[in-house]
XYZ file of C-alpha atoms in Angstrom:
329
model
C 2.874 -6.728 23.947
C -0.211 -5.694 21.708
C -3.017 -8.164 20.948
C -3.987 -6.337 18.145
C -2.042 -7.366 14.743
C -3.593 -4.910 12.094
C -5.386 -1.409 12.114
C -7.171 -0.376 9.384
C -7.338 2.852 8.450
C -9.350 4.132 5.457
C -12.043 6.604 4.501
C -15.876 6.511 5.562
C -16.697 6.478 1.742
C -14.678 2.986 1.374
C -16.289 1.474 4.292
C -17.532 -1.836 2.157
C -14.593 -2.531 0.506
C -13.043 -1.514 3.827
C -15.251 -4.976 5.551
C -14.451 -6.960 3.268
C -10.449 -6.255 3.998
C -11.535 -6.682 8.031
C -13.297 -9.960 7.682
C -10.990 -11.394 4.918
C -7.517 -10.586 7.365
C -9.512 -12.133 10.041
C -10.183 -15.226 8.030
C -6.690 -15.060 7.588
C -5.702 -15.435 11.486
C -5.539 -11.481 12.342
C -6.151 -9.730 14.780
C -8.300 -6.828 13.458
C -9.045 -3.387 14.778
C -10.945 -0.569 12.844
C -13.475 2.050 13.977
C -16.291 -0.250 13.773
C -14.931 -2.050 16.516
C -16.054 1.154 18.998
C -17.593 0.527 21.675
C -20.505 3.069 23.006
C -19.669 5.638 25.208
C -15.808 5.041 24.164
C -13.847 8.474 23.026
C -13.469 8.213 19.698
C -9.853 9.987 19.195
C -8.431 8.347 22.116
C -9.201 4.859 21.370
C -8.238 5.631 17.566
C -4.412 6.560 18.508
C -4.114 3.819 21.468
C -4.820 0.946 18.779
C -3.093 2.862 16.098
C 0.348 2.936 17.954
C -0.680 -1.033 19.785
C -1.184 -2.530 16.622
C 1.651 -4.204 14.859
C 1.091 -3.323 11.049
C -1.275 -0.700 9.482
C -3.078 -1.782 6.389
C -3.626 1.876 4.625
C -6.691 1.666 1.598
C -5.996 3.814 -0.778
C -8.255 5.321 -2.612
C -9.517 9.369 -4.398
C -11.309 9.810 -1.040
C -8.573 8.633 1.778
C -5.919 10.650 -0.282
C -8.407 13.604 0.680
C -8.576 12.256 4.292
C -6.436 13.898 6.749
C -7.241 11.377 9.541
C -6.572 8.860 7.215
C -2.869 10.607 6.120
C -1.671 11.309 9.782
C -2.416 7.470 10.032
C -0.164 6.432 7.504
C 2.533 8.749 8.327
C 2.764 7.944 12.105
C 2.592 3.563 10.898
C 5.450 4.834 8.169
C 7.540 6.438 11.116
C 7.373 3.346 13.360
C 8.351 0.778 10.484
C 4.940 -0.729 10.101
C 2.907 0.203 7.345
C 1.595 -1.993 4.768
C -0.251 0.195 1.997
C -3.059 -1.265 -0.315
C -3.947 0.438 -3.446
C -7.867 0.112 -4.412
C -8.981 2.932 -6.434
C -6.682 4.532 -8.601
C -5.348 7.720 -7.415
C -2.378 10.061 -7.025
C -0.674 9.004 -3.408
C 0.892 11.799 -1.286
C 4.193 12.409 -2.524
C 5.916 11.224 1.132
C 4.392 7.512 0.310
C 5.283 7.145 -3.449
C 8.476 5.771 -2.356
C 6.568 2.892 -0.595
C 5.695 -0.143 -2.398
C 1.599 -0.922 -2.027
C 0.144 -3.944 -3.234
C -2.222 -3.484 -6.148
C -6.141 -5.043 -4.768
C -7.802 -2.447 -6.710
C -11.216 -4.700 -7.820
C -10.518 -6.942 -5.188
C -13.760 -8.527 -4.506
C -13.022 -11.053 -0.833
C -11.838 -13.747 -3.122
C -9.121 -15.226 -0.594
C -7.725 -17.706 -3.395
C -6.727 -14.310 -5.610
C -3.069 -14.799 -5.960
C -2.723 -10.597 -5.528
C -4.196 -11.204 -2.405
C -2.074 -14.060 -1.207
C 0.753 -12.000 -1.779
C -0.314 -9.236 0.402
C -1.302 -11.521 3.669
C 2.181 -13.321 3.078
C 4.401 -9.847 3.694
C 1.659 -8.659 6.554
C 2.960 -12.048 8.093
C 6.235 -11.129 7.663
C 5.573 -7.408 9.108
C 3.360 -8.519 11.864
C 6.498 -11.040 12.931
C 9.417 -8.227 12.435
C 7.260 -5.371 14.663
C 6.653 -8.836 17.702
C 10.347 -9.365 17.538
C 11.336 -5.553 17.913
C 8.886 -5.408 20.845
C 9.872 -8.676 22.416
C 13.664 -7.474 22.012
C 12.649 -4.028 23.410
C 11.052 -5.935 26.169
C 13.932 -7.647 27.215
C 17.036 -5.063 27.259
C 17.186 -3.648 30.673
C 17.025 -0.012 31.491
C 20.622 0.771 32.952
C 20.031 3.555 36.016
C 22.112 7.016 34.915
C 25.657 7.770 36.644
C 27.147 10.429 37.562
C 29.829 11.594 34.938
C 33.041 11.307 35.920
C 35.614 14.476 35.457
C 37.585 12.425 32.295
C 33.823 11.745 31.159
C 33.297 14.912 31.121
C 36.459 16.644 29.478
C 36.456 14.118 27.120
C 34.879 14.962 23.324
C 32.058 13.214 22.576
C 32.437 10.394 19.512
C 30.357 10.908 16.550
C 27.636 8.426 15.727
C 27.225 6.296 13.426
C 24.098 7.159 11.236
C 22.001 3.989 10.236
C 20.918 3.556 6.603
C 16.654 4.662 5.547
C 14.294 1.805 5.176
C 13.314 2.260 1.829
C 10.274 4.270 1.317
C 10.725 6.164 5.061
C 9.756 9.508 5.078
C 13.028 10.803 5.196
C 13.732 9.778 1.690
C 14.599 13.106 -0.263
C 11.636 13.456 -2.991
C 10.540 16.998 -2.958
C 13.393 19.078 -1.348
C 15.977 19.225 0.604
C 16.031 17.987 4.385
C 17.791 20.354 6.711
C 19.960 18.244 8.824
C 22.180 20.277 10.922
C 21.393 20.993 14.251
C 22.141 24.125 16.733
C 25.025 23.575 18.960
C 24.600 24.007 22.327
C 24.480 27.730 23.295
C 27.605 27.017 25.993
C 29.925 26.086 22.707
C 31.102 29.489 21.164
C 30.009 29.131 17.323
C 32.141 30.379 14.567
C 30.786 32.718 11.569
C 28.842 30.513 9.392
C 30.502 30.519 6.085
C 29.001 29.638 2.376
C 27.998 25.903 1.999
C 30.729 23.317 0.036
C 29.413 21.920 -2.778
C 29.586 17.611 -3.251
C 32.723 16.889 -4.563
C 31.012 13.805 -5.591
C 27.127 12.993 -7.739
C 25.044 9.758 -8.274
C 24.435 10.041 -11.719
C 22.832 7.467 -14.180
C 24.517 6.963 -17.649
C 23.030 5.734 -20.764
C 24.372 2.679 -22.039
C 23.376 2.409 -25.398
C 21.403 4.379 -28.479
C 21.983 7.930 -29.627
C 22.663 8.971 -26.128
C 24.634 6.388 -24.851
C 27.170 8.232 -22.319
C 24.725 11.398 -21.057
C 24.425 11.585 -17.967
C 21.413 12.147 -15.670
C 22.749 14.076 -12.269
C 20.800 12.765 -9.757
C 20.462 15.393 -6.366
C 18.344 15.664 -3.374
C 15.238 16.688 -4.964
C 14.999 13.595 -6.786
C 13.537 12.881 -10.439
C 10.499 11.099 -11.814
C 11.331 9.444 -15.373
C 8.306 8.959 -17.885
C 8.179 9.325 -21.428
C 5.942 12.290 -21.544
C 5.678 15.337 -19.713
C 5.245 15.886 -16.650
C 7.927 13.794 -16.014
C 11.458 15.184 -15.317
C 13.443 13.255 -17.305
C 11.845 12.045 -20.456
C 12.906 9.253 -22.049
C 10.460 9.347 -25.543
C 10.749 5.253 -25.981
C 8.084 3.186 -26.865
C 8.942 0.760 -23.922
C 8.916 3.485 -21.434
C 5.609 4.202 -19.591
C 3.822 7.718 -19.386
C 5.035 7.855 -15.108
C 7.706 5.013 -15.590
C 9.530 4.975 -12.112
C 10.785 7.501 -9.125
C 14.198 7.927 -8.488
C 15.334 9.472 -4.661
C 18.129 9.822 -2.773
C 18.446 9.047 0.780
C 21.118 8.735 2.932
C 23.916 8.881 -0.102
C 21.768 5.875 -1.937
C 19.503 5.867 -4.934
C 16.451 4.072 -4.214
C 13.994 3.480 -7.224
C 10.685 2.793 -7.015
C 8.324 1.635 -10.094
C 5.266 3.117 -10.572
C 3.313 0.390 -12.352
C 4.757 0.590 -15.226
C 3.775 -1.193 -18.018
C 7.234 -2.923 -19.410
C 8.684 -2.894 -15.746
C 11.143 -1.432 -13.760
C 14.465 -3.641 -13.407
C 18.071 -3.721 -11.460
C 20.750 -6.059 -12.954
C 17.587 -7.797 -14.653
C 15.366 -8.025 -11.840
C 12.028 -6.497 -11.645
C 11.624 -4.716 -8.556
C 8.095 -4.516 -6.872
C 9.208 -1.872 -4.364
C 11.015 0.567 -3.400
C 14.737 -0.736 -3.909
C 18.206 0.731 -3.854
C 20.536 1.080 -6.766
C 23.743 -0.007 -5.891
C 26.421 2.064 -7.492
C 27.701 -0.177 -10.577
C 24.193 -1.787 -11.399
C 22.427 -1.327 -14.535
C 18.823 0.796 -14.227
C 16.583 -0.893 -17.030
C 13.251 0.801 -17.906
C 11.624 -0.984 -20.364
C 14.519 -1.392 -23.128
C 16.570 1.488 -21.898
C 19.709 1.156 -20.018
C 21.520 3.087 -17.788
C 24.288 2.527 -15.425
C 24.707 4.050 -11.743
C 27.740 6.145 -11.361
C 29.477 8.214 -9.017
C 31.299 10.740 -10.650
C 33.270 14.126 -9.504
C 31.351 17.548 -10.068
C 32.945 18.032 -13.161
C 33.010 14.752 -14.527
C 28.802 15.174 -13.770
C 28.501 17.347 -16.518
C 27.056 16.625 -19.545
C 29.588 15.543 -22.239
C 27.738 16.662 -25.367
C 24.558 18.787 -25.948
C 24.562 20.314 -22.619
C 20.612 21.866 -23.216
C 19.258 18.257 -23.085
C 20.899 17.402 -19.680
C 20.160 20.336 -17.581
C 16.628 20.740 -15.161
C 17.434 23.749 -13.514
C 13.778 24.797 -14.462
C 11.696 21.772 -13.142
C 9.186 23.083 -15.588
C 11.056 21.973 -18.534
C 11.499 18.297 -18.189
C 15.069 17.143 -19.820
C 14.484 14.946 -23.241
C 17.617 12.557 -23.187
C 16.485 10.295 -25.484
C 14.576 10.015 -29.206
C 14.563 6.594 -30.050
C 10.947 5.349 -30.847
């Protein structure tokens, strides 16, 4: 097993706040590795991915410039993959739309203070993290490695079972944000294939229903390219309330679940009256609250997704038209 707890990846331009993070985690009891910890005459790429993939948790510092970074990127993806990154926010900037799903703690002005309560919270889940990726590895460590058998004849007539597919972790990179995720796979080229034929479309859609005001009843379809809800423009759905923020929360769908994630919204982002501080999944029956507006998660039939009154308000066939569903001030 890995010595090393944390990496720390972030940009040459944030390299003081960047010490501060490395001395205050090691104050902390971490084990701390980041590029100045190389060693002369060491390769610098090769030593980079070795305690990259070792460590168990990758503090990511976010910031204008590591956005920019691409070293700093294919870090973060390659901790998301593996079910170990822990994201810190401290600059403000637009994240790469793969990691807006993931919650990161908010240390923007963070100065070393150890006693800041933002801070506390932080080292408490990298405790957590650190202790879930040692248990995977010690499992991992443990399970044997069976030697392959031949196949029998009945193993090999036989049809192979399907498998069971595992739910995301929320904020994974295979949440659906941006597009559509092919997921069907050749079959092998011995297995005669029949003329592909047009593709079926869901009998069934996650929508969210307004619960109350002018609009209570429309319906917002929810499908694989997911929807950001603000109460201006840009945003896709617009929801013109004074207790909505500007970019109030992301909405994705992954593995037939919503998950919502808040985007620092001012008045909050809550399910069944509990604010959510990451990325969390909206179980179907729960009320969505953004700041005082309600809606409820549904799944209805194609047809019963429509919209049941003033059909131009509902539709975002043309991303560049956000929808307007509701004008209560």
């Amino acid at each position: 097993m890995s010595e090393t707890d944390i990496f720390l990846s972030y940009a040459r331009q944030d390299q003081g706040i960047a010490r501060l993070f490395a001395d205050g985690l090691v104050a902390e009891g971490f084990a701390v590795w980041w590029d100045a910890s190389l060693r002369s005459g060491e390769t610098f790429d090769e030593v980079i991915e070795r305690n990259l993939r070792d460590a168990k948790a990758v503090v990511v510092l976010w910031s204008r410039a590591s956005v920019a970074s691409r070293w700093v990127r294919a870090e973060a993806t390659l901790a998301d993959r593996r079910n170990k990154l822990a994201p810190a926010i401290i600059e403000a900037c637009d994240r790469p739309i793969i990691f807006e799903l993931t919650h990161a703690a908010e240390l923007s002005g963070w100065t070393g203070e150890l006693s800041d309560p933002r801070w506390r919270t932080f080292v408490s889940d990298l405790h957590r993290l650190v202790k879930a990726t040692a248990d995977r590895e010690a499992a991992a460590a443990e399970v044997p490695v069976a030697k392959p058998q031949a196949a029998t004849v009945e193993q090999v007539a036989a049809p192979a079972r399907p498998t069971t597919r595992q739910s995301l972790r929320p904020g994974n990179d295979e949440v659906i944000v941006a597009g559509p995720i092919r997921r069907d796979s050749p079959l092998p080229r011995s297995v005669p294939t029949e003329p592909p034929s047009e593709p079926a479309s869901p009998s069934e859609v996650h929508c969210l229903e307004i619960e109350d005001g002018e609009l209570a009843g429309e319906s917002i379809a929810v499908d694989s390219s997911g929807v950001k809800i603000g109460r201006t423009p840009p945003a896709d759905i617009v929801l013109p309330h004074k207790s909505v923020s500007r970019e109030h929360c992301l909405i994705g769908l992954a593995n037939d679940e919503l998950l919502v994630t808040d985007l620092n919204s001012t008045n909050g982002t809550f399910i069944d009256d509990v604010r959510i501080t990451r990325s969390t999944i909206l179980p179907v029956g729960s009320i969505l609250r953004l700041g005082q507006v309600s809606l409820r998660h549904a799944v209805r039939s194609s047809s019963e997704a429509q919209p049941r009154s003033r059909p131009d308000a509902i539709g975002r066939d043309d991303r560049a038209q956000p929808a307007q569903l509701a004008a209560t001030p």
